[in-house]
XYZ file of N, CA and C in Angstrom:
468
model
N 81.531 24.867 18.388
C 80.597 24.575 19.450
C 79.155 24.652 18.954
N 78.951 25.573 18.031
C 77.621 25.756 17.471
C 77.182 24.500 16.704
N 78.125 23.870 15.978
C 77.821 22.652 15.228
C 77.406 21.523 16.172
N 78.077 21.457 17.316
C 77.757 20.425 18.304
C 76.312 20.574 18.772
N 75.904 21.780 19.134
C 74.540 22.012 19.605
C 73.512 21.727 18.511
N 73.864 22.100 17.281
C 72.957 21.852 16.160
C 72.806 20.340 15.931
N 73.919 19.595 15.937
C 73.875 18.146 15.769
C 73.111 17.497 16.923
N 73.327 18.004 18.121
C 72.619 17.482 19.290
C 71.124 17.712 19.151
N 70.735 18.902 18.739
C 69.319 19.232 18.578
C 68.684 18.368 17.494
N 69.385 18.163 16.386
C 68.859 17.331 15.307
C 68.718 15.877 15.773
N 69.708 15.401 16.488
C 69.639 14.032 17.016
C 68.463 13.878 17.964
N 68.280 14.851 18.823
C 67.176 14.812 19.784
C 65.839 14.791 19.057
N 65.709 15.601 18.025
C 64.459 15.656 17.263
C 64.196 14.313 16.578
N 65.229 13.713 15.977
C 65.055 12.411 15.323
C 64.661 11.328 16.322
N 65.284 11.338 17.467
C 64.944 10.353 18.508
C 63.516 10.564 18.987
N 63.115 11.805 19.192
C 61.755 12.103 19.645
C 60.726 11.661 18.609
N 60.990 11.931 17.336
C 60.071 11.514 16.269
C 59.980 9.986 16.222
N 61.136 9.313 16.341
C 61.139 7.846 16.366
C 60.347 7.295 17.528
N 60.489 7.911 18.692
C 59.755 7.453 19.879
C 58.254 7.655 19.702
N 57.865 8.758 19.124
C 56.439 9.029 18.894
C 55.861 8.027 17.894
N 56.582 7.768 16.823
C 56.113 6.790 15.828
C 56.035 5.397 16.454
N 57.067 5.027 17.213
C 57.059 3.719 17.871
C 55.897 3.569 18.836
N 55.613 4.608 19.626
C 54.504 4.564 20.577
C 53.170 4.456 19.845
N 53.044 5.163 18.727
C 51.800 5.109 17.953
C 51.593 3.717 17.356
N 52.645 3.140 16.789
C 52.539 1.795 16.221
C 52.188 0.787 17.312
N 52.826 0.902 18.461
C 52.538 0.000 19.581
C 51.090 0.142 20.035
N 50.598 1.370 20.118
C 49.226 1.610 20.568
C 48.210 1.017 19.594
N 48.535 1.001 18.314
C 47.616 0.484 17.302
C 47.775 -1.014 17.054
N 48.786 -1.630 17.649
C 49.069 -3.044 17.437
C 48.006 -3.921 18.083
N 47.776 -5.096 17.488
C 46.822 -6.034 18.077
C 47.382 -6.681 19.345
N 48.711 -6.705 19.476
C 49.353 -7.219 20.685
C 50.380 -6.195 21.162
N 49.931 -5.088 21.754
C 50.870 -4.043 22.162
C 51.770 -4.482 23.310
N 52.943 -3.931 23.324
C 53.884 -4.171 24.414
C 53.504 -3.231 25.551
N 53.306 -3.748 26.772
C 52.917 -2.864 27.871
C 54.036 -1.889 28.216
N 53.663 -0.697 28.604
C 54.641 0.330 28.988
C 55.343 -0.074 30.273
N 54.569 -0.643 31.175
C 55.132 -1.087 32.450
C 54.754 -2.545 32.618
N 55.754 -3.397 32.811
C 55.472 -4.817 33.003
C 54.965 -5.016 34.421
N 53.762 -5.578 34.542
C 53.240 -5.810 35.885
C 54.083 -6.860 36.606
N 54.226 -6.743 37.914
C 55.009 -7.743 38.641
C 54.317 -9.097 38.572
N 55.148 -10.147 38.600
C 54.568 -11.493 38.596
C 53.777 -11.679 39.884
N 52.561 -12.074 39.696
C 51.678 -12.273 40.828
C 51.920 -13.648 41.435
N 51.777 -13.738 42.730
C 51.898 -15.031 43.388
C 50.690 -15.903 43.025
N 49.627 -15.248 42.630
C 48.422 -15.963 42.262
C 48.467 -16.243 40.767
N 48.512 -17.489 40.401
C 48.595 -17.876 39.000
C 47.233 -17.706 38.325
N 47.295 -17.461 37.037
C 46.079 -17.362 36.232
C 45.441 -18.735 36.074
N 46.277 -19.780 36.081
C 45.807 -21.142 35.844
C 45.829 -21.935 37.138
N 44.890 -22.870 37.303
C 44.952 -23.741 38.478
C 46.276 -24.515 38.458
N 46.907 -24.584 39.606
C 48.216 -25.236 39.698
C 48.084 -26.628 40.301
N 48.988 -27.498 39.874
C 49.083 -28.851 40.424
C 50.496 -29.033 40.960
N 50.615 -29.694 42.095
C 51.946 -29.995 42.623
C 52.382 -31.370 42.095
N 53.607 -31.739 42.409
C 54.167 -32.987 41.879
C 53.351 -34.207 42.304
N 52.889 -34.224 43.528
C 52.111 -35.372 44.015
C 50.800 -35.506 43.245
N 50.153 -34.386 42.972
C 48.905 -34.404 42.202
C 49.153 -34.890 40.776
N 50.242 -34.414 40.169
C 50.589 -34.846 38.814
C 50.867 -36.342 38.801
N 51.610 -36.834 39.798
C 51.891 -38.271 39.889
C 50.592 -39.067 39.980
N 49.645 -38.576 40.767
C 48.355 -39.270 40.900
C 47.626 -39.327 39.553
N 47.670 -38.210 38.809
C 47.040 -38.201 37.470
C 47.727 -39.204 36.540
N 49.039 -39.306 36.631
C 49.772 -40.268 35.787
C 49.349 -41.688 36.138
N 49.298 -41.996 37.437
C 48.932 -43.340 37.882
C 47.495 -43.692 37.504
N 46.604 -42.696 37.574
C 45.193 -42.913 37.234
C 44.932 -42.876 35.727
N 45.860 -42.299 34.990
C 45.626 -42.080 33.559
C 44.529 -41.051 33.329
N 44.397 -40.118 34.271
C 43.280 -39.169 34.232
C 43.636 -37.802 33.665
N 44.816 -37.676 33.062
C 45.211 -36.399 32.459
C 46.255 -36.668 31.377
N 46.429 -35.688 30.523
C 47.493 -35.740 29.518
C 48.524 -34.700 29.911
N 49.783 -35.114 29.878
C 50.881 -34.221 30.251
C 51.496 -33.617 29.002
N 51.711 -32.313 29.045
C 52.326 -31.615 27.920
C 53.598 -30.941 28.415
N 54.714 -31.337 27.825
C 56.025 -30.780 28.145
C 56.280 -29.631 27.167
N 56.420 -28.417 27.692
C 56.582 -27.222 26.858
C 58.044 -26.898 26.566
N 58.961 -27.754 27.028
C 60.392 -27.495 26.810
C 60.804 -27.858 25.391
N 61.987 -27.436 25.019
C 62.528 -27.771 23.705
C 62.757 -29.275 23.598
N 62.805 -29.768 22.365
C 62.906 -31.204 22.101
C 64.132 -31.846 22.745
N 65.273 -31.172 22.751
C 66.475 -31.777 23.340
C 66.328 -31.955 24.852
N 65.664 -31.025 25.522
C 65.412 -31.175 26.959
C 64.429 -32.317 27.203
N 63.401 -32.399 26.363
C 62.404 -33.459 26.472
C 63.045 -34.829 26.303
N 63.908 -34.955 25.293
C 64.566 -36.233 25.025
C 65.482 -36.656 26.160
N 66.086 -35.690 26.845
C 66.989 -36.004 27.953
C 66.237 -36.546 29.167
N 64.968 -36.211 29.290
C 64.153 -36.707 30.384
C 62.852 -35.937 30.488
N 61.761 -36.671 30.728
C 60.450 -36.033 30.850
C 59.537 -36.891 31.726
N 58.405 -36.330 32.091
C 57.444 -37.050 32.904
C 56.860 -38.211 32.083
N 56.547 -39.329 32.738
C 56.037 -40.498 32.022
C 54.786 -40.185 31.209
N 54.843 -40.563 29.939
C 53.694 -40.399 29.059
C 53.497 -39.001 28.493
N 54.368 -38.072 28.842
C 54.199 -36.694 28.360
C 54.420 -36.599 26.858
N 53.719 -35.649 26.251
C 53.948 -35.321 24.842
C 54.681 -33.985 24.804
N 55.529 -33.834 23.806
C 56.349 -32.630 23.696
C 55.726 -31.649 22.705
N 55.279 -30.523 23.228
C 54.791 -29.422 22.403
C 55.578 -28.184 22.843
N 56.773 -27.990 22.269
C 57.615 -26.873 22.692
C 56.951 -25.513 22.451
N 57.103 -24.623 23.398
C 56.546 -23.280 23.255
C 57.106 -22.592 22.021
N 58.383 -22.839 21.730
C 59.037 -22.167 20.605
C 58.526 -22.637 19.250
N 57.866 -23.795 19.216
C 57.353 -24.353 17.961
C 55.911 -24.806 18.138
N 55.134 -24.029 18.908
C 53.800 -24.485 19.298
C 52.932 -24.872 18.106
N 52.765 -23.978 17.156
C 51.850 -24.241 16.034
C 52.214 -25.522 15.286
N 53.485 -25.679 14.970
C 53.946 -26.860 14.233
C 53.741 -28.134 15.062
N 54.194 -28.109 16.309
C 54.109 -29.298 17.173
C 52.675 -29.630 17.538
N 51.861 -28.605 17.753
C 50.476 -28.845 18.145
C 49.731 -29.610 17.057
N 50.031 -29.310 15.807
C 49.344 -29.985 14.699
C 49.515 -31.492 14.758
N 50.679 -31.960 15.241
C 50.938 -33.394 15.332
C 50.017 -34.073 16.342
N 49.597 -33.337 17.374
C 48.804 -33.921 18.456
C 47.363 -33.431 18.485
N 47.026 -32.466 17.648
C 45.723 -31.800 17.719
C 44.545 -32.776 17.713
N 44.600 -33.756 16.837
C 43.475 -34.688 16.737
C 43.387 -35.644 17.916
N 44.473 -35.815 18.657
C 44.501 -36.776 19.762
C 44.368 -36.129 21.137
N 44.193 -34.824 21.188
C 44.051 -34.161 22.486
C 42.567 -34.028 22.831
N 42.105 -34.847 23.767
C 40.691 -34.771 24.145
C 40.411 -33.493 24.936
N 39.201 -33.073 24.882
C 38.808 -31.863 25.606
C 38.071 -32.186 26.904
N 37.868 -33.479 27.173
C 37.107 -33.839 28.360
C 37.967 -34.283 29.545
N 39.280 -34.330 29.380
C 40.150 -34.622 30.524
C 41.198 -33.506 30.637
N 41.742 -33.311 31.821
C 42.690 -32.212 32.013
C 43.980 -32.388 31.210
N 44.499 -31.266 30.770
C 45.827 -31.202 30.174
C 46.710 -30.505 31.197
N 47.789 -31.170 31.600
C 48.721 -30.595 32.576
C 49.970 -30.158 31.819
N 50.275 -28.875 31.885
C 51.389 -28.307 31.135
C 52.517 -27.960 32.098
N 53.738 -28.341 31.704
C 54.905 -28.028 32.533
C 56.101 -27.684 31.652
N 57.100 -27.078 32.285
C 58.380 -26.835 31.614
C 59.485 -27.141 32.624
N 60.553 -26.417 32.583
C 61.688 -26.699 33.467
C 61.361 -26.425 34.931
N 60.509 -25.427 35.175
C 60.195 -25.007 36.540
C 60.967 -23.753 36.871
N 60.744 -23.219 38.046
C 61.430 -21.991 38.435
C 60.957 -20.814 37.606
N 61.884 -20.118 36.978
C 61.565 -18.931 36.184
C 61.133 -19.245 34.752
N 60.953 -20.485 34.425
C 60.579 -20.894 33.069
C 59.169 -20.403 32.734
N 59.020 -19.749 31.586
C 57.716 -19.250 31.147
C 57.120 -20.054 30.001
N 57.832 -21.077 29.537
C 57.361 -21.839 28.383
C 55.987 -22.478 28.643
N 55.787 -22.998 29.850
C 54.501 -23.632 30.149
C 53.368 -22.606 30.133
N 53.658 -21.380 30.576
C 52.642 -20.328 30.548
C 52.261 -19.982 29.105
N 53.249 -19.953 28.224
C 52.985 -19.657 26.808
C 52.112 -20.748 26.186
N 52.455 -22.005 26.441
C 51.704 -23.119 25.851
C 50.296 -23.193 26.418
N 50.144 -23.039 27.717
C 48.807 -23.149 28.309
C 47.905 -22.017 27.811
N 48.471 -20.833 27.606
C 47.679 -19.724 27.067
C 47.232 -20.026 25.638
N 48.116 -20.579 24.846
C 47.752 -20.905 23.460
C 46.696 -22.012 23.412
N 46.800 -22.979 24.319
C 45.770 -24.020 24.393
C 44.420 -23.410 24.780
N 44.439 -22.492 25.724
C 43.201 -21.810 26.127
C 42.624 -21.020 24.954
N 43.495 -20.366 24.207
C 43.051 -19.609 23.035
C 42.405 -20.511 21.984
N 42.808 -21.782 21.963
C 42.242 -22.749 21.015
C 40.976 -23.428 21.557
N 40.534 -23.022 22.744
C 39.279 -23.519 23.287
C 39.384 -24.624 24.321
N 40.594 -25.020 24.691
C 40.743 -26.027 25.746
C 40.430 -25.370 27.085
N 39.642 -26.063 27.897
C 39.209 -25.480 29.167
C 39.774 -26.202 30.387
N 39.968 -27.495 30.295
C 40.473 -28.261 31.438
C 41.995 -28.229 31.422
N 42.537 -27.133 31.920
C 43.981 -26.912 31.884
C 44.527 -26.741 33.287
N 45.634 -27.409 33.551
C 46.339 -27.271 34.825
C 47.789 -26.926 34.535
N 48.376 -26.135 35.393
C 49.775 -25.766 35.275
C 50.553 -26.480 36.373
N 51.658 -27.092 36.002
C 52.568 -27.694 36.983
C 53.770 -26.754 37.081
N 53.687 -25.734 37.950
C 54.733 -24.705 38.005
C 56.093 -25.224 38.454
N 56.128 -26.277 39.259
C 57.405 -26.831 39.707
C 58.162 -27.501 38.580
N 57.416 -28.006 37.607
C 57.980 -28.584 36.408
C 59.006 -29.678 36.635
N 59.891 -29.788 35.656
C 60.904 -30.844 35.653
C 61.795 -30.775 36.885
N 62.136 -29.582 37.345
C 63.009 -29.444 38.521
C 62.373 -30.071 39.755
N 61.116 -29.781 39.999
C 60.429 -30.350 41.163
C 60.283 -31.857 41.008
N 59.990 -32.307 39.783
C 59.806 -33.734 39.524
C 61.082 -34.509 39.855
N 62.212 -33.990 39.382
C 63.499 -34.643 39.663
C 63.831 -34.595 41.154
N 63.546 -33.475 41.792
C 63.813 -33.327 43.231
C 63.052 -34.377 44.035
N 61.817 -34.657 43.598
C 60.994 -35.663 44.284
C 61.414 -37.092 43.934
N 62.310 -37.223 42.937
C 62.789 -38.526 42.477
C 61.656 -39.427 41.986
N 60.672 -38.796 41.324
C 59.562 -39.540 40.735
C 60.030 -40.155 39.414
N 59.306 -41.170 38.942
C 59.720 -41.837 37.692
C 59.728 -40.882 36.505
N 60.634 -41.164 35.569
C 60.696 -40.345 34.357
C 61.023 -41.231 33.178
N 60.944 -40.654 32.012
C 61.259 -41.365 30.777
C 62.292 -40.563 29.996
N 63.024 -41.252 29.161
C 63.944 -40.607 28.226
C 63.560 -41.081 26.832
N 63.674 -40.193 25.862
C 63.342 -40.562 24.480
C 64.554 -41.194 23.840
N 64.333 -42.254 23.086
C 65.449 -42.865 22.359
C 65.492 -42.274 20.967
N 66.669 -41.777 20.589
C 66.808 -41.144 19.273
C 67.340 -42.125 18.276
């Protein structure tokens, strides 16, 4: 029984030391992980556009659409004229379009919709690169399909 308590005490000490080291590394990190994840706010950080507004921008040619989904989802169907800059490959994909993305017209970023966070990741990275005219289409592909608006498919 004594061995059990000793092993338990040693295990507890190792876990405590690991937790302290982990907390210290996290505190010193340039991108620390929050201790408590704040609840998703109903108020978005980015100005939002609904499907009708996005359709109007497409018809006017007054914005560039950025699809943040993976390439296979994009190829299966996307908003007309959208460019694919997947969140998972942002740096690589962005380089292909960097020279052609104007800063004087809005960039509308979308993903699947619903609980999808890919559009939030891409729009934040665009903001970090100095783009200011950014809109989020939170309804994304799901809302677009529900509205039965026109779409495109990529030919492979």
